[in-house]
Structures are given as C-alpha cells and as structure tokens.
mmCIF file with all atom_site columns, C-alpha atoms and ligand atoms in Angstrom:
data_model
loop_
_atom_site.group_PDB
_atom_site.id
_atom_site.type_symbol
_atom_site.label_atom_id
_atom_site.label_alt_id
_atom_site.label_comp_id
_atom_site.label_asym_id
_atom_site.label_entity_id
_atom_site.label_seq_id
_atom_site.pdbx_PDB_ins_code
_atom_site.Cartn_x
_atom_site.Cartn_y
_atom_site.Cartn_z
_atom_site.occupancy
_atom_site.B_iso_or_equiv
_atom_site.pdbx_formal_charge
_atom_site.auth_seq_id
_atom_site.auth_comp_id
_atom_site.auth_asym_id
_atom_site.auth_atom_id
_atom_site.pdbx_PDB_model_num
ATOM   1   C  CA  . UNK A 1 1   ? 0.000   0.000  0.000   1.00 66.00 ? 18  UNK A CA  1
ATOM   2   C  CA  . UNK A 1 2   ? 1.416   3.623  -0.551  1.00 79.00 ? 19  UNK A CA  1
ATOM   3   C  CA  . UNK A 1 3   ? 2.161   5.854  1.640   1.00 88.00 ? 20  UNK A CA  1
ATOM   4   C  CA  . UNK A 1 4   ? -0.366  7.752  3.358   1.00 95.00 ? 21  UNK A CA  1
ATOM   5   C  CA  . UNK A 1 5   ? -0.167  11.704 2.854   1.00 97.00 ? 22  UNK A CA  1
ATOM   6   C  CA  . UNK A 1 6   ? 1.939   13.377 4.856   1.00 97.00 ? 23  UNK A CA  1
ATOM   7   C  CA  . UNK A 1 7   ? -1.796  15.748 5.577   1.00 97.00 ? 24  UNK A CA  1
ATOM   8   C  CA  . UNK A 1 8   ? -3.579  12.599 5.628   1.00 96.00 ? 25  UNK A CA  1
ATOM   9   C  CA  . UNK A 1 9   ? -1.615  10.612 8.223   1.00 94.00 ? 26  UNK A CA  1
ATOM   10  C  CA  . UNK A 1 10  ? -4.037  11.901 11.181  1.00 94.00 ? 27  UNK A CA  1
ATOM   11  C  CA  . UNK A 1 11  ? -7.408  11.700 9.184   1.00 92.00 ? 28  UNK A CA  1
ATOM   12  C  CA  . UNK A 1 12  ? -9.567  8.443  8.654   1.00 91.00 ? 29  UNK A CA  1
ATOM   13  C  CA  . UNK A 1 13  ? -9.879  8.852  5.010   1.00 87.00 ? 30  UNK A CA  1
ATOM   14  C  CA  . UNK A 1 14  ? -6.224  7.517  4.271   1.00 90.00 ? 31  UNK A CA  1
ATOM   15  C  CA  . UNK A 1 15  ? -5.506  9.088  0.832   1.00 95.00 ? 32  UNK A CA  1
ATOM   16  C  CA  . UNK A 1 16  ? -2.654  8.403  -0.609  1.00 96.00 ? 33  UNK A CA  1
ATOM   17  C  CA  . UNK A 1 17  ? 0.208   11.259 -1.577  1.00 96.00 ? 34  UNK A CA  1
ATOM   18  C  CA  . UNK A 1 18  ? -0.331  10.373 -4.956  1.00 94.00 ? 35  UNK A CA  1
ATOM   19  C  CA  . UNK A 1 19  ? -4.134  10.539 -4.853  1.00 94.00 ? 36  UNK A CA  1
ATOM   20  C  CA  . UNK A 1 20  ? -3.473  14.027 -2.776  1.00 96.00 ? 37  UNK A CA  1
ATOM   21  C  CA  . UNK A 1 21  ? -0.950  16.263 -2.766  1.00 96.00 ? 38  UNK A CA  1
ATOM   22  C  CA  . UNK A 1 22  ? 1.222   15.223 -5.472  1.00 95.00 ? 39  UNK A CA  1
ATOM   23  C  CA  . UNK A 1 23  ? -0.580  16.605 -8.168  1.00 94.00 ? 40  UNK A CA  1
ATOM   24  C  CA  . UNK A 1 24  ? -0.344  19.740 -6.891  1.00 96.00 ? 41  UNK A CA  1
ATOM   25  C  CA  . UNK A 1 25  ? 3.190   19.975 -6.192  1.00 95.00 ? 42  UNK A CA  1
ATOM   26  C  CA  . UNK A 1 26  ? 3.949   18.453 -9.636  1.00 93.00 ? 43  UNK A CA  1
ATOM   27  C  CA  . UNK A 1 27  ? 1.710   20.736 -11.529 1.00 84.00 ? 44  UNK A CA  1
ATOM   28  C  CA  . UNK A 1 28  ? 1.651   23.931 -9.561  1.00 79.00 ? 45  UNK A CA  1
ATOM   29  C  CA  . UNK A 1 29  ? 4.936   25.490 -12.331 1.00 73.00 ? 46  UNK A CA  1
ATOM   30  C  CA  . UNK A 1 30  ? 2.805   25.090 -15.348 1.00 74.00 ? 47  UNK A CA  1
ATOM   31  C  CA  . UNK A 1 31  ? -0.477  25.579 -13.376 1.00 70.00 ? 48  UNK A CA  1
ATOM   32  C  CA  . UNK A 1 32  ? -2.363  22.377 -14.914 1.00 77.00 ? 49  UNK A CA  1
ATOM   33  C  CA  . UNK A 1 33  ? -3.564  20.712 -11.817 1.00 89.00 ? 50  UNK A CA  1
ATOM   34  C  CA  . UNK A 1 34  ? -4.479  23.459 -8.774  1.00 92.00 ? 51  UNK A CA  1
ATOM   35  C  CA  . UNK A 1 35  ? -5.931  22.838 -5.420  1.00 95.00 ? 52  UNK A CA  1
ATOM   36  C  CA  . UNK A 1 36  ? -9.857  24.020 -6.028  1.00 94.00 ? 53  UNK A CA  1
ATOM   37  C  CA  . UNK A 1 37  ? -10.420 25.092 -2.175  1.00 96.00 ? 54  UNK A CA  1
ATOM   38  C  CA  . UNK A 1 38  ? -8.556  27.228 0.159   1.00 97.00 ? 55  UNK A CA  1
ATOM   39  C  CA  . UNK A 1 39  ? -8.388  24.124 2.437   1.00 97.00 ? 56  UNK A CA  1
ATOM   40  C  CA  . UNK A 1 40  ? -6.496  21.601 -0.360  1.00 97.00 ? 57  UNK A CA  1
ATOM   41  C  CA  . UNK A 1 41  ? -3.957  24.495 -1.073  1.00 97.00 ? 58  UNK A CA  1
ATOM   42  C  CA  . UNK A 1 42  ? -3.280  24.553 2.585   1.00 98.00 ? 59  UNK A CA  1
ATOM   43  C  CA  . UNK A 1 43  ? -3.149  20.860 3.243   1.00 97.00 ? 60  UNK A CA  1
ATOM   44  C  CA  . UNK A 1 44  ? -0.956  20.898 -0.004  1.00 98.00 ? 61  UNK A CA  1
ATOM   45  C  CA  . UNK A 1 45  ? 1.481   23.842 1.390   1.00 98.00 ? 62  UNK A CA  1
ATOM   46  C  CA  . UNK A 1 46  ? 1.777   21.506 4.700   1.00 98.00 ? 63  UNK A CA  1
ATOM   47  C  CA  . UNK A 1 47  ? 2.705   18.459 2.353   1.00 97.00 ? 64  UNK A CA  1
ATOM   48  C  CA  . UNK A 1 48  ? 5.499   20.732 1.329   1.00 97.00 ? 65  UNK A CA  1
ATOM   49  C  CA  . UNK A 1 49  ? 7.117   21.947 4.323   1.00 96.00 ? 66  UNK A CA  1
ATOM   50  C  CA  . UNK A 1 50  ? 7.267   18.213 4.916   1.00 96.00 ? 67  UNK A CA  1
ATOM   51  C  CA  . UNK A 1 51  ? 8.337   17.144 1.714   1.00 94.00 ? 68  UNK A CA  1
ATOM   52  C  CA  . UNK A 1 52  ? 10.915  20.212 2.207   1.00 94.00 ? 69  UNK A CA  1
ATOM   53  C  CA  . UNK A 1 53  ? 9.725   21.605 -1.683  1.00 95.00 ? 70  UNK A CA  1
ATOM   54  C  CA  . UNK A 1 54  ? 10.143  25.687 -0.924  1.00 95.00 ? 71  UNK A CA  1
ATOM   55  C  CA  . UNK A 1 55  ? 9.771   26.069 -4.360  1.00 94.00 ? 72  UNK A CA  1
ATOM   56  C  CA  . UNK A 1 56  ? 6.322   25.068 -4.078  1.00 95.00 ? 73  UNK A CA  1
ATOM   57  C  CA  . UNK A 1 57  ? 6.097   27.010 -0.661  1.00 97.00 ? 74  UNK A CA  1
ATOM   58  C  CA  . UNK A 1 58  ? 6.894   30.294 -2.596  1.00 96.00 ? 75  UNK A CA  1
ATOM   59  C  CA  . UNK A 1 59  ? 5.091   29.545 -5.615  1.00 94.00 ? 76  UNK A CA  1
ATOM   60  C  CA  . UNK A 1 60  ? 1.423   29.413 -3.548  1.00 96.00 ? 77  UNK A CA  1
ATOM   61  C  CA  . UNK A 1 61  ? 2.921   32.185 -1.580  1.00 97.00 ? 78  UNK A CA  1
ATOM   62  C  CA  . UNK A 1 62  ? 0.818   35.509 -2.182  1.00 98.00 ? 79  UNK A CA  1
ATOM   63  C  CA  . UNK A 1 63  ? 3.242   37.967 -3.999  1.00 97.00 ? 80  UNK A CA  1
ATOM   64  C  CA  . UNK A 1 64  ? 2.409   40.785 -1.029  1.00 97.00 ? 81  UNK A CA  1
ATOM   65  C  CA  . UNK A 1 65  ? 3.915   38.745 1.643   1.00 98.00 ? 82  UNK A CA  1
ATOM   66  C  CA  . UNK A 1 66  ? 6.325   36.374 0.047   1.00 97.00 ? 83  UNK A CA  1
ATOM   67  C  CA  . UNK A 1 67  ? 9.604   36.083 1.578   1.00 96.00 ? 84  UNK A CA  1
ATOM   68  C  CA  . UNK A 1 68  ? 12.861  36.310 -1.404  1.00 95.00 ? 85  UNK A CA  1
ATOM   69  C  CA  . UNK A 1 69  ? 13.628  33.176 -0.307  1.00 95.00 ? 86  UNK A CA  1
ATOM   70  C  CA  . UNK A 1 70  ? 12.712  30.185 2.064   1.00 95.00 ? 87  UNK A CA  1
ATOM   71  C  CA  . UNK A 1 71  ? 14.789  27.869 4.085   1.00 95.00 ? 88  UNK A CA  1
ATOM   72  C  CA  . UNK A 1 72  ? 13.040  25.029 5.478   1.00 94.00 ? 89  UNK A CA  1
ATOM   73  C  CA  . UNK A 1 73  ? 14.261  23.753 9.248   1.00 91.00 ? 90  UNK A CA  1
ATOM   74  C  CA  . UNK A 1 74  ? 15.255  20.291 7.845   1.00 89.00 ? 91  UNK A CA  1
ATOM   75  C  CA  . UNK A 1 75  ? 15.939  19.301 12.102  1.00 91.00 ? 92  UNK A CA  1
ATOM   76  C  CA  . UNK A 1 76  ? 11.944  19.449 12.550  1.00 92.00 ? 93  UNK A CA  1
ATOM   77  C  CA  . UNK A 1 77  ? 10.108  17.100 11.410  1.00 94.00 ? 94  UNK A CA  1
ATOM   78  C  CA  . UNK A 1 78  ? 5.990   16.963 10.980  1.00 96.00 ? 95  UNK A CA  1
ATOM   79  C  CA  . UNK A 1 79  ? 4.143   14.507 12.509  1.00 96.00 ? 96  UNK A CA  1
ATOM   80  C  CA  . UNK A 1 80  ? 0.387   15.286 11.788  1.00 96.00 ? 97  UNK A CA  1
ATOM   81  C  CA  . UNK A 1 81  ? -2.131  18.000 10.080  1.00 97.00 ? 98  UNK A CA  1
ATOM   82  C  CA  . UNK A 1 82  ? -5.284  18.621 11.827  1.00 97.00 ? 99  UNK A CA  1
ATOM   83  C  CA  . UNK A 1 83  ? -7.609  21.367 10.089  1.00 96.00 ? 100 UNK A CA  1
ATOM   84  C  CA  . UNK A 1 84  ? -9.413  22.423 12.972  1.00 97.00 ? 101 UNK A CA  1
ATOM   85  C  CA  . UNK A 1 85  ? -12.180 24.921 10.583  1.00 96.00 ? 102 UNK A CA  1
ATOM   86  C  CA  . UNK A 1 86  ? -12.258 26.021 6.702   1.00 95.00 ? 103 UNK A CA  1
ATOM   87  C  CA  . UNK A 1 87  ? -14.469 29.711 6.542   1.00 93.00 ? 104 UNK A CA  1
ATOM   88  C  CA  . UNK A 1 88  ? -15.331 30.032 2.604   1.00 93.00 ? 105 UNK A CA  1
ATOM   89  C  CA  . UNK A 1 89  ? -12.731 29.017 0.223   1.00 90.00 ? 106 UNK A CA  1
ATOM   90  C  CA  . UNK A 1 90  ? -14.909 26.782 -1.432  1.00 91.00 ? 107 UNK A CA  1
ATOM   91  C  CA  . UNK A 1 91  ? -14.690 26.288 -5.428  1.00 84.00 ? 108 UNK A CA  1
ATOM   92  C  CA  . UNK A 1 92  ? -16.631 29.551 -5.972  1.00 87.00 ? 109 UNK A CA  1
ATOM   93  C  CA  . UNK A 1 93  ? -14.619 32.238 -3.530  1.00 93.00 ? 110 UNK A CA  1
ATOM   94  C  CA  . UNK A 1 94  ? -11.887 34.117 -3.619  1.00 95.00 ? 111 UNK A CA  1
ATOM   95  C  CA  . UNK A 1 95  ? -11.000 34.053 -0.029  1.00 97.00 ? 112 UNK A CA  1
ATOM   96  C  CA  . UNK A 1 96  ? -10.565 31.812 2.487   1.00 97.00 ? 113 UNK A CA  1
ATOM   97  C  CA  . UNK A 1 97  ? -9.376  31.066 6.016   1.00 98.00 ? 114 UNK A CA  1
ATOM   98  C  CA  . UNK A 1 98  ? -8.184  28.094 7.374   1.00 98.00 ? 115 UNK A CA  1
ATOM   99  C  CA  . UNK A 1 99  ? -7.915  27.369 11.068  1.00 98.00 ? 116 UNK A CA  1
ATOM   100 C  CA  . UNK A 1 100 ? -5.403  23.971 11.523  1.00 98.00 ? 117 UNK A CA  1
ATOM   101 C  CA  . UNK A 1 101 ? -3.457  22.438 13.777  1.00 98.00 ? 118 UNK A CA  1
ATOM   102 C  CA  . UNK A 1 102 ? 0.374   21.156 12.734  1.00 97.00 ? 119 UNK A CA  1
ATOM   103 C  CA  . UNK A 1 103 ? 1.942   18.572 15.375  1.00 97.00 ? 120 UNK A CA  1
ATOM   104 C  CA  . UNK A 1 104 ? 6.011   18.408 14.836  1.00 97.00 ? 121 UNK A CA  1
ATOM   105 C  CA  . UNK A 1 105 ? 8.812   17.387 16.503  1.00 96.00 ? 122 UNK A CA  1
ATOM   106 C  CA  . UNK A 1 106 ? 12.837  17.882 16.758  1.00 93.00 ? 123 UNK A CA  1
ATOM   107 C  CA  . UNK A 1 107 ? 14.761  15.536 18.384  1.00 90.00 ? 124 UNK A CA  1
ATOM   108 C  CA  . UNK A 1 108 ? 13.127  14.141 21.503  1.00 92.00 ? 125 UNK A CA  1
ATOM   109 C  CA  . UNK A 1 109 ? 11.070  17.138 21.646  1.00 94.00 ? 126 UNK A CA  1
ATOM   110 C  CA  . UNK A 1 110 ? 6.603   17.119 20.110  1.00 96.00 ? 127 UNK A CA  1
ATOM   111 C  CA  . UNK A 1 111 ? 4.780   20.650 19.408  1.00 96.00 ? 128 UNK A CA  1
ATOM   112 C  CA  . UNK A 1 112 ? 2.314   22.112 17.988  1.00 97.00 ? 129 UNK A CA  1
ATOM   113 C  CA  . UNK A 1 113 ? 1.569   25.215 16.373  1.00 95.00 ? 130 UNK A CA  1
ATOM   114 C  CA  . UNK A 1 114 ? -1.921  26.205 15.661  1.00 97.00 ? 131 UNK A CA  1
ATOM   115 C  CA  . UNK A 1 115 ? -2.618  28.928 13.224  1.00 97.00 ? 132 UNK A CA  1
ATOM   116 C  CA  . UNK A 1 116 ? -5.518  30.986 11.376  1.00 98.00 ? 133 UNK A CA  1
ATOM   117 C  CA  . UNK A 1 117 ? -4.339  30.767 7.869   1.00 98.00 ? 134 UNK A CA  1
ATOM   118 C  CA  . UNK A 1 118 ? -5.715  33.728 5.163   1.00 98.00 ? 135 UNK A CA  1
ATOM   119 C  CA  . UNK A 1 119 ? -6.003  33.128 1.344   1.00 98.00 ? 136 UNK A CA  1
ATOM   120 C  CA  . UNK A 1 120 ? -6.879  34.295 -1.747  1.00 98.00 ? 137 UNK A CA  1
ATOM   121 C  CA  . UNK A 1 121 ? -7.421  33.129 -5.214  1.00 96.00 ? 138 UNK A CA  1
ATOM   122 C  CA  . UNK A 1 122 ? -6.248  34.990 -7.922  1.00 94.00 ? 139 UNK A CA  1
ATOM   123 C  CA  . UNK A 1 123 ? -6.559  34.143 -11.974 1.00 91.00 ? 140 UNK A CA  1
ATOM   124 C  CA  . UNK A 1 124 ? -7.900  30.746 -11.110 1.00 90.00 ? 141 UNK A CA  1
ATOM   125 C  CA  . UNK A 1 125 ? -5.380  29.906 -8.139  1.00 93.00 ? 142 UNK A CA  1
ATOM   126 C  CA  . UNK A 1 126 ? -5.174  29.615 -4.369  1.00 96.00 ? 143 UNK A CA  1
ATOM   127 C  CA  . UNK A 1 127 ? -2.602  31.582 -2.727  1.00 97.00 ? 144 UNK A CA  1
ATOM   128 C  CA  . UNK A 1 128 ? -1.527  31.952 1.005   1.00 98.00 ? 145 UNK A CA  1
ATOM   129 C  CA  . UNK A 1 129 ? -1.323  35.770 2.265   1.00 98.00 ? 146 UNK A CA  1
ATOM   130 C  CA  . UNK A 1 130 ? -0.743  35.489 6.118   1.00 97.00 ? 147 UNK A CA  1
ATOM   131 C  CA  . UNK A 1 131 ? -1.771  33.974 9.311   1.00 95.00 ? 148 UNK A CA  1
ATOM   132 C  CA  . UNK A 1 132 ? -4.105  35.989 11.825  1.00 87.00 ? 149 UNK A CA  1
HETATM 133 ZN ZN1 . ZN  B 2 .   ? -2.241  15.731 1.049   1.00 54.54 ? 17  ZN  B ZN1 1
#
C-alpha cells in the first residue's frame, strides 16, 4: 500500500500522496492541476514543508507577503495536520481562512503550532497571504 499523505496521516480517510498532494506539487509550475479550495492548497502547502519543496512554498505564496527566499528547518520534522475549521474558500470564492493544527517534533522534543491561515485566489489559483 502507498504511503499515506503526509496531511492525511491523522485523518480516517487515508488518501494516498499520490491521490493528494502530489498533483499539486507536480503541476503547480505550469499551473495544470491546482488545489480548487482554500483548504487543499493549505493541506498541499503543509505536504510541502514536509516534503521540504520551498519552491512550491513560494510559488502558492501571495506575492504581497512572500519572503525572497525560504529555508526550510530540515531538524523538525511533521508529525500530523489537523484542520481544525475552513471559513469560505470553497470552489466559488476568492478568499478563504483556514484554522489547523500542525503537530512536529525535533529531536526528543513534540509541538504544535496552531494557526488561522488567510487566502486568496487569484486568476484561477489559491494563494496563502498570512496567518491571523
Ligand atoms: Zn495531502
């Protein structure tokens, strides 16, 4: 059986990455295959930091906060996504926020860091702006 998701590994429905995620990180240059809610570009940007792809990171990263560059902590490791509430973002908006839950750990060490995620979609695509 494949792998479960790295944003899957905490839900019941046990989708692969290939059947998640994937797509999105392999399309996401040429734009043919984009997360349709607010919530899959999130759980996709989470599949990222743990697949350590900041190219994707900056790519869904709105161009009024981006960073010039991104270096991923390669020490911490993620353990779990939980999306605690989506608010609009659905197929048909252009904004979204996303309340979630992401469980890590480094070295010997578990966290968490909860956040209120804000997005909008622009020319057909999801991007990340800030957190509240
Ligand atoms: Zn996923």
């Amino acid at each position: 059986m494949p792998a479960t998701c790295p944003c899957r590994v905490l839900d019941e429905q046990k989708l692969s990455y290939a059947q998640c995620c994937q797509p999105f990180h392999l399309g996401r240059t040429q734009k043919t295959v984009l997360p349709q809610t607010a919530e899959a570009l999130m759980r996709s940007r989470y599949s990222a930091f743990v697949q350590l792809l900041p190219q994707y990171l900056l790519e869904t990263w709105h161009e009024s906060t981006r960073p010039e560059e991104l270096e991923l902590d390669e020490d911490l490791v993620w353990t779990g996504l939980e999306v605690v509430k989506a608010r609009a973002g659905g197929a048909g908006a252009n904004r979204g926020v996303v309340e979630f839950i992401a469980h890590y750990g480094r070295g010997a060490n578990a966290g968490s860091q909860r956040e209120v995620s804000t997005f909008v979609r622009q020319d057909g695509a999801w991007y990340y702006v800030d957190a509240l």
